[in-house]
Coordinates of C-alpha atoms and ligand atoms in Angstrom, one line a residue:
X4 CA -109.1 115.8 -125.0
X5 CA -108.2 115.0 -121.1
X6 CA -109.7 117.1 -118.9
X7 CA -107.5 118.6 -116.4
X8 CA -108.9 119.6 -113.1
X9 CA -106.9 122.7 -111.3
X10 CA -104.6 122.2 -109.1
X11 CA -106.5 124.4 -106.4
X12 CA -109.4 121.9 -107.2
X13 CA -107.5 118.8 -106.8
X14 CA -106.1 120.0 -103.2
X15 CA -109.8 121.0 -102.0
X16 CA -110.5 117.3 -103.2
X17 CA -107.8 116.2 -101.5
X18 CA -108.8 117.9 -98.4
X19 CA -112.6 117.5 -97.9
X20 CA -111.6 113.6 -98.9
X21 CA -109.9 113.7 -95.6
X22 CA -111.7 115.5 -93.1
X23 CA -115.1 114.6 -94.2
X24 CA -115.1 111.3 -92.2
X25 CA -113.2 113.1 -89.0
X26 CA -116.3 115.6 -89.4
X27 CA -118.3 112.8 -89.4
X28 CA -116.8 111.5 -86.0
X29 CA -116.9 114.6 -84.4
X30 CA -120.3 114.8 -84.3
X31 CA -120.5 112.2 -82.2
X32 CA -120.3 112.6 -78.4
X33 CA -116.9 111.8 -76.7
X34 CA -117.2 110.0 -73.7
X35 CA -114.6 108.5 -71.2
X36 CA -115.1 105.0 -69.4
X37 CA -113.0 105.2 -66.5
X38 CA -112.3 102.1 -64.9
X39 CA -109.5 100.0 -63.9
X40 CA -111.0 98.7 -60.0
X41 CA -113.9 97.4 -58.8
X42 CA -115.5 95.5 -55.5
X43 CA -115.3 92.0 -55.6
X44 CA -117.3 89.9 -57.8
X45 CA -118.0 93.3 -59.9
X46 CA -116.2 91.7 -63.9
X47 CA -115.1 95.6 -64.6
X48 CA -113.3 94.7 -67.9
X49 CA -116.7 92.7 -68.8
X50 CA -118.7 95.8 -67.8
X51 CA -116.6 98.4 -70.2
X52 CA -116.6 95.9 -73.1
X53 CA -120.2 96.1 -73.1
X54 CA -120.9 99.7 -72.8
X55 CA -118.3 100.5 -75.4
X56 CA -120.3 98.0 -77.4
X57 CA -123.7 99.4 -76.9
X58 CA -122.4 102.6 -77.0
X59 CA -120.7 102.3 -80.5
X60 CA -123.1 100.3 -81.9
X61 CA -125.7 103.4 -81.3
X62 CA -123.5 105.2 -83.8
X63 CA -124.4 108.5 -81.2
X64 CA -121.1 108.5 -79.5
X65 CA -117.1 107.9 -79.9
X66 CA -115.6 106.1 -76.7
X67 CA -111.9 105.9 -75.2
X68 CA -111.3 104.6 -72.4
X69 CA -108.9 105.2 -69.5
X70 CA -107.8 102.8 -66.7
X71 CA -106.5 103.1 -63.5
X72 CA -103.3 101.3 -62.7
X73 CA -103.9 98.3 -60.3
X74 CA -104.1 99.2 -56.4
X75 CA -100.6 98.6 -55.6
X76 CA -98.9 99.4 -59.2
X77 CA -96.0 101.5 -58.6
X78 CA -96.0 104.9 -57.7
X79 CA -94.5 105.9 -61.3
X80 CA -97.7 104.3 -63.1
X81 CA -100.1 106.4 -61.0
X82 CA -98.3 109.1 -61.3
X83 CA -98.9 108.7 -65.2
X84 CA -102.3 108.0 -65.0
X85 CA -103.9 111.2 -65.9
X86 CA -107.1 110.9 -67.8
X87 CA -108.1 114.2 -69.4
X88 CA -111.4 114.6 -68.5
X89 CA -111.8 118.1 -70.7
X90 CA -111.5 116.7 -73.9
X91 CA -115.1 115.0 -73.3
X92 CA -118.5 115.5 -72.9
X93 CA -119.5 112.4 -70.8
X94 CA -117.5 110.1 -68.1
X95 CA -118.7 107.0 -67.8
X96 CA -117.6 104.9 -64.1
X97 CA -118.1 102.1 -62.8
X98 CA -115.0 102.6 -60.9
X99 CA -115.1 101.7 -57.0
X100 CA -111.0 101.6 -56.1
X101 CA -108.3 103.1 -54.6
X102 CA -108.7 107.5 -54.3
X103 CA -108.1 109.0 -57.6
X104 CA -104.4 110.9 -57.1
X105 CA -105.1 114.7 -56.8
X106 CA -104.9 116.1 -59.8
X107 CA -106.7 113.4 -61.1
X108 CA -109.8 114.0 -58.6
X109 CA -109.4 118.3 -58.7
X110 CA -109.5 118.1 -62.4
X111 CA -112.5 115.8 -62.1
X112 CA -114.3 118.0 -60.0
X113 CA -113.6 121.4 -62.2
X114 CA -114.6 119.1 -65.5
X115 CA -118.2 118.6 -63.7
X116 CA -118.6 121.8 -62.0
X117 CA -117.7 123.5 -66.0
X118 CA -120.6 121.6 -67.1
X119 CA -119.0 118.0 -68.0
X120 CA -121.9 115.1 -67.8
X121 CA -121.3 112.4 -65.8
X122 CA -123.1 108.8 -65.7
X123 CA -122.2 106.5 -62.5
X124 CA -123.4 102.8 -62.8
X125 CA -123.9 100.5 -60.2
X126 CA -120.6 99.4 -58.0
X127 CA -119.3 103.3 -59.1
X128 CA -121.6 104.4 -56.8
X129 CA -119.5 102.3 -54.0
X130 CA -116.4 104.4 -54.4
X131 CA -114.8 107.5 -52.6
X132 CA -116.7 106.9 -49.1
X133 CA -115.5 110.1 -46.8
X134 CA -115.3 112.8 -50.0
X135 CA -118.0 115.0 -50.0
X136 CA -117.7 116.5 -53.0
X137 CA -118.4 112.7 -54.7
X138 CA -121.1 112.4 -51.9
X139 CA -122.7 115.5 -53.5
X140 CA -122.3 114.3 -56.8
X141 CA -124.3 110.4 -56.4
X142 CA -126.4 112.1 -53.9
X143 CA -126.7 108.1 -52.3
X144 CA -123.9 106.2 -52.1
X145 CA -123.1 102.5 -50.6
X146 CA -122.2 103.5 -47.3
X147 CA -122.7 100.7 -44.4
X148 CA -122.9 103.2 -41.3
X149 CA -126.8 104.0 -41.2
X150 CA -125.3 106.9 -39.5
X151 CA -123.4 108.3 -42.8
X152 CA -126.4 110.2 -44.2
X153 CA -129.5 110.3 -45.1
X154 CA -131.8 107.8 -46.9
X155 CA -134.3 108.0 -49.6
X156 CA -137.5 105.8 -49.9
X157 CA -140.9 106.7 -51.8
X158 CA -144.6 105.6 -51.3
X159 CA -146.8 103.7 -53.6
X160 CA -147.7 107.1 -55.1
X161 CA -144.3 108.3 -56.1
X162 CA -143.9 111.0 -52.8
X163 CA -140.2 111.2 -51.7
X164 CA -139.1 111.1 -47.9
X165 CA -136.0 111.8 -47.1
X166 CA -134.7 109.8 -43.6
X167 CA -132.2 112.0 -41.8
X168 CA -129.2 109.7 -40.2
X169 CA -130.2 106.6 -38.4
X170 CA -133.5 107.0 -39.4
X171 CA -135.5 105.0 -41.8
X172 CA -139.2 103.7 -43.0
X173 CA -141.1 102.0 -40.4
X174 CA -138.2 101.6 -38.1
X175 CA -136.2 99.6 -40.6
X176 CA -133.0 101.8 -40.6
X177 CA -130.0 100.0 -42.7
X178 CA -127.1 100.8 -43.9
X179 CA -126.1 100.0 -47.4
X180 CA -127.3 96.3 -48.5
X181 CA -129.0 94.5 -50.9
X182 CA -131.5 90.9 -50.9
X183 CA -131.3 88.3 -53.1
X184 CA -130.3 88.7 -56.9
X185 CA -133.9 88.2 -58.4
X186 CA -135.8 89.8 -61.4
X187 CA -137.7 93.0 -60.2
X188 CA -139.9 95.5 -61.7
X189 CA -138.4 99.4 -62.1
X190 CA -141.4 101.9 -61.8
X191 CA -140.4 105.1 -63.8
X192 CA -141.4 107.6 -61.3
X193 CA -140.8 110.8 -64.0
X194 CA -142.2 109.8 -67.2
X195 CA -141.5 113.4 -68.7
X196 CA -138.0 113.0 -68.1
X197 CA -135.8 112.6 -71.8
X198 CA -134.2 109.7 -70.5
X199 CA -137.6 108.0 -69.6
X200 CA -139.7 109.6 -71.9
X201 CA -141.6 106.9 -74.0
X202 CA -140.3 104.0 -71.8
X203 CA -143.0 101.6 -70.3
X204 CA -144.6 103.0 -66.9
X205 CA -143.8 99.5 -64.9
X206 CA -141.4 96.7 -66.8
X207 CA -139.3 93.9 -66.0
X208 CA -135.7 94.4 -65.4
X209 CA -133.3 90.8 -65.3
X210 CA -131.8 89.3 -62.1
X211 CA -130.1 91.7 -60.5
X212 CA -128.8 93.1 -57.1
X213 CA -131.9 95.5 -55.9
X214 CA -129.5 98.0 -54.0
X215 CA -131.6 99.4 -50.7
X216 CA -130.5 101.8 -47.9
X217 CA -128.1 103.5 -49.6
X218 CA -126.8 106.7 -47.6
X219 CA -125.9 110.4 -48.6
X220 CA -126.9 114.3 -48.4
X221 CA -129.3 113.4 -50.8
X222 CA -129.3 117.3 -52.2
X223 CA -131.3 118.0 -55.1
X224 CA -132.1 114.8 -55.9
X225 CA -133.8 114.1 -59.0
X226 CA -135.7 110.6 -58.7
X227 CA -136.3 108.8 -62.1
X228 CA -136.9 105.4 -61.6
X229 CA -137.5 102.8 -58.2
X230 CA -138.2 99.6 -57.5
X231 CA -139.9 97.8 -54.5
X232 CA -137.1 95.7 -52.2
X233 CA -139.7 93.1 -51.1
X234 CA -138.5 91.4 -47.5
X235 CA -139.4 88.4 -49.0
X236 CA -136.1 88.8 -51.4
X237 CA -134.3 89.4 -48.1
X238 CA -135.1 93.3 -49.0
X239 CA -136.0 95.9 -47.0
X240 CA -139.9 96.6 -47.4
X241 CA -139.7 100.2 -49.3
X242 CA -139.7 101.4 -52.8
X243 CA -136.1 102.1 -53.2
X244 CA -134.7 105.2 -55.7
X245 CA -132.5 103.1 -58.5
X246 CA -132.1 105.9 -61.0
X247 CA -131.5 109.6 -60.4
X248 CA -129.8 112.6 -61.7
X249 CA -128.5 115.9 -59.4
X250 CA -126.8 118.8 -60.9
X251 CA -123.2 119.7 -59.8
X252 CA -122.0 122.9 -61.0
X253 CA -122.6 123.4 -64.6
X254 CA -122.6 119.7 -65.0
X255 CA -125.1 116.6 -64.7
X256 CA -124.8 113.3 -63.0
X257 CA -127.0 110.5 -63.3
X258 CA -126.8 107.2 -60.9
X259 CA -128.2 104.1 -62.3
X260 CA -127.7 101.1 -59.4
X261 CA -128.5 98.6 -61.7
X262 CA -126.3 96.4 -63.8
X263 CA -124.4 94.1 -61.5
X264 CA -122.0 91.7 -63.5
X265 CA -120.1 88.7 -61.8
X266 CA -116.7 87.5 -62.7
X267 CA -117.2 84.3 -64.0
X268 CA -115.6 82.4 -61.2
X269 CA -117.9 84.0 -58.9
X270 CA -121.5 83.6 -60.5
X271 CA -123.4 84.0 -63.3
X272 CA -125.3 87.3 -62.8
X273 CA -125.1 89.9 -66.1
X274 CA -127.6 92.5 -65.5
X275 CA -126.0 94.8 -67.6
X276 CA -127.5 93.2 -70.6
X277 CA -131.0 93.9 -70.0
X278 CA -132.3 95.8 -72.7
X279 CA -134.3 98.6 -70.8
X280 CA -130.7 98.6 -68.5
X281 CA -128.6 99.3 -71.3
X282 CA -130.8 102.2 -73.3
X283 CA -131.2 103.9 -69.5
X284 CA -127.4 104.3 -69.7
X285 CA -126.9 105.0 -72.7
X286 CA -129.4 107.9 -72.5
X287 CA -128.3 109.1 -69.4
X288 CA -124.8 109.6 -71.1
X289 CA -126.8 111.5 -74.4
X290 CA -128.3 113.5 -71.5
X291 CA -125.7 114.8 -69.6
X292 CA -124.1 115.3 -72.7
X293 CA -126.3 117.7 -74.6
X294 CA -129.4 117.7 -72.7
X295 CA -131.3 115.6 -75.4
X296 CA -131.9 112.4 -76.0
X297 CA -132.9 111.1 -79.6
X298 CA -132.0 107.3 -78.7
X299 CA -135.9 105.4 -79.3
X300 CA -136.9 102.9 -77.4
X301 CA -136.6 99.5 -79.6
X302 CA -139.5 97.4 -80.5
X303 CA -138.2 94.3 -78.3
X304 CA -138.4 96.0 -75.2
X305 CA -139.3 94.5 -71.3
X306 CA -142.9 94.5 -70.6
X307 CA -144.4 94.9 -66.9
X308 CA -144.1 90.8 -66.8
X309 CA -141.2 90.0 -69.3
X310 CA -137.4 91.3 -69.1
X311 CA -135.4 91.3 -71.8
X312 CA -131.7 90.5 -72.5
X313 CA -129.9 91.8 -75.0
X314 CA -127.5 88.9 -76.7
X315 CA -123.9 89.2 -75.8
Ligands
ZN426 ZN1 -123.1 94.3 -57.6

């Protein structure tokens, strides 16, 4: 005898067949890469591809990603261009370009002070020179007028001084720069932090740009990581704040001024692929997220003399 399965039975089928895999998915933290623009040599589109890739790979979040139109695109296409930040728990930006339109940058602004996270990586924390309220947000951005704000450096034991305007350590009072690209060692200067937690005190990070006198208000500043800008890289002689988080509202934003990639015509540079890099962002972005981070550090990880690259 056949056995027939109710009809009630076969729709319940039906529908857990199909939303068990969305359920699945949902699970997973939406974040937004928002790019589109970026300072020459920065390889934007190279830059996204490999987030999204380390970021799906982790199987922890679901990624879209929205781009600007170019800087001189039609009025029209920016007019279109209206990411929606709300629907996500993370933005992601690299983006240094022309001003966001308005509504773009207001709803931006609500979307962090509600509580949305918000990770900036290296050139991102270029952009929007003159607007506070971003100002706020990176706490130190790449501004060339020593005069723009303050600047950041820490001693050998991890103490922070803040340099008002024009001012700086031992009389050395850039602006914005950075030395030569050259592989440097990141000190982790809060090791209880999630996103540093279990991560080697002192390792290797691969050839990079070692961003120093970056300017800002500097406001609740939250210092996670530096490295040392020696003069002998063309630096400038203090341990410089690379990674850092500051609250905005409701919401979190972490800067990380590592990762520089070059267009290929223009060099050769990929520091986005270094391992320890790649897990910092990625944990930043679990952070800000949901204020956890359950992302381990992997086995092949930098040491204090080795850095690591992750394969492309
Ligand atoms: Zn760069």
């Amino acid at each position: 005898m056949t056995k027939v399965i109710p009809l009630s039975l076969q729709i319940i089928l039906a529908v857990l067949t199909f939303v068990m895999p969305a359920a699945a998915d949902d699970a997973k933290i939406k974040l937004l890469i928002i790019d589109g623009a970026a300072n020459s040599p920065h390889d934007w589109a190279k830059m996204t591809a490999w987030y999204r890739s380390q970021l799906e790979k982790s199987g922890r979040f679901s990624v879209d990603v929205s781009t600007a139109p170019r800087w001189l695109a039609p009025q029209p296409q920016w007019d279109a261009w209206r990411p929606n930040f709300k629907n996500y728990q993370v933005v992601l930006s690299c983006y240094n370009g022309r001003m966001w339109p308005e509504p773009v940058w207001k709803s931006f602004l609500q979307y962090v002070q509600d509580g949305g996270g918000v990770v900036i990586v290296h050139c991102g924390n270029n952009s929007f020179p003159g607007y506070p309220e971003y100002d706020k947000m990176i706490g130190l951005g790449w501004r060339d007028d020593p005069a723009y704000g303050n600047r950041v450096t820490l001693d050998d034991g991890g103490k922070v001084t803040v340099h008002g305007p024009k001012q700086g350590p031992k009389g050395f009072v850039p602006g914005a720069s950075h030395g030569d690209v050259h592989s440097y060692r990141v000190v982790i200067r809060d090791r209880e932090h999630p996103i540093t937690l279990g991560l080697p005190p002192v390792f290797m990070h691969a050839p990079d740009e070692l961003y120093d006198g970056q300017r800002g208000p500097a406001i609740n500043m939250h210092v996670l990581a530096t490295a040392f800008s020696d003069r002998q890289t063309r630096g400038s002689g203090a341990h410089e704040p690379l990674l850092w988080w500051i609250p905005y509202g409701q919401g979190k934003v972490v800067t990380n001024l590592m990762g520089h990639v070059d267009l290929p015509a223009k060099g050769k540079v990929n520091a986005a692929r270094c391992a320890a890099h790649t897990l910092l962002v990625l944990r930043a972005c679990e952070w800000v997220a949901t204020g956890k981070v359950t992302l381990p550090v992997p086995k092949n990880f930098p040491t204090e003399d080795k850095f690591v690259e992750l394969p492309e």
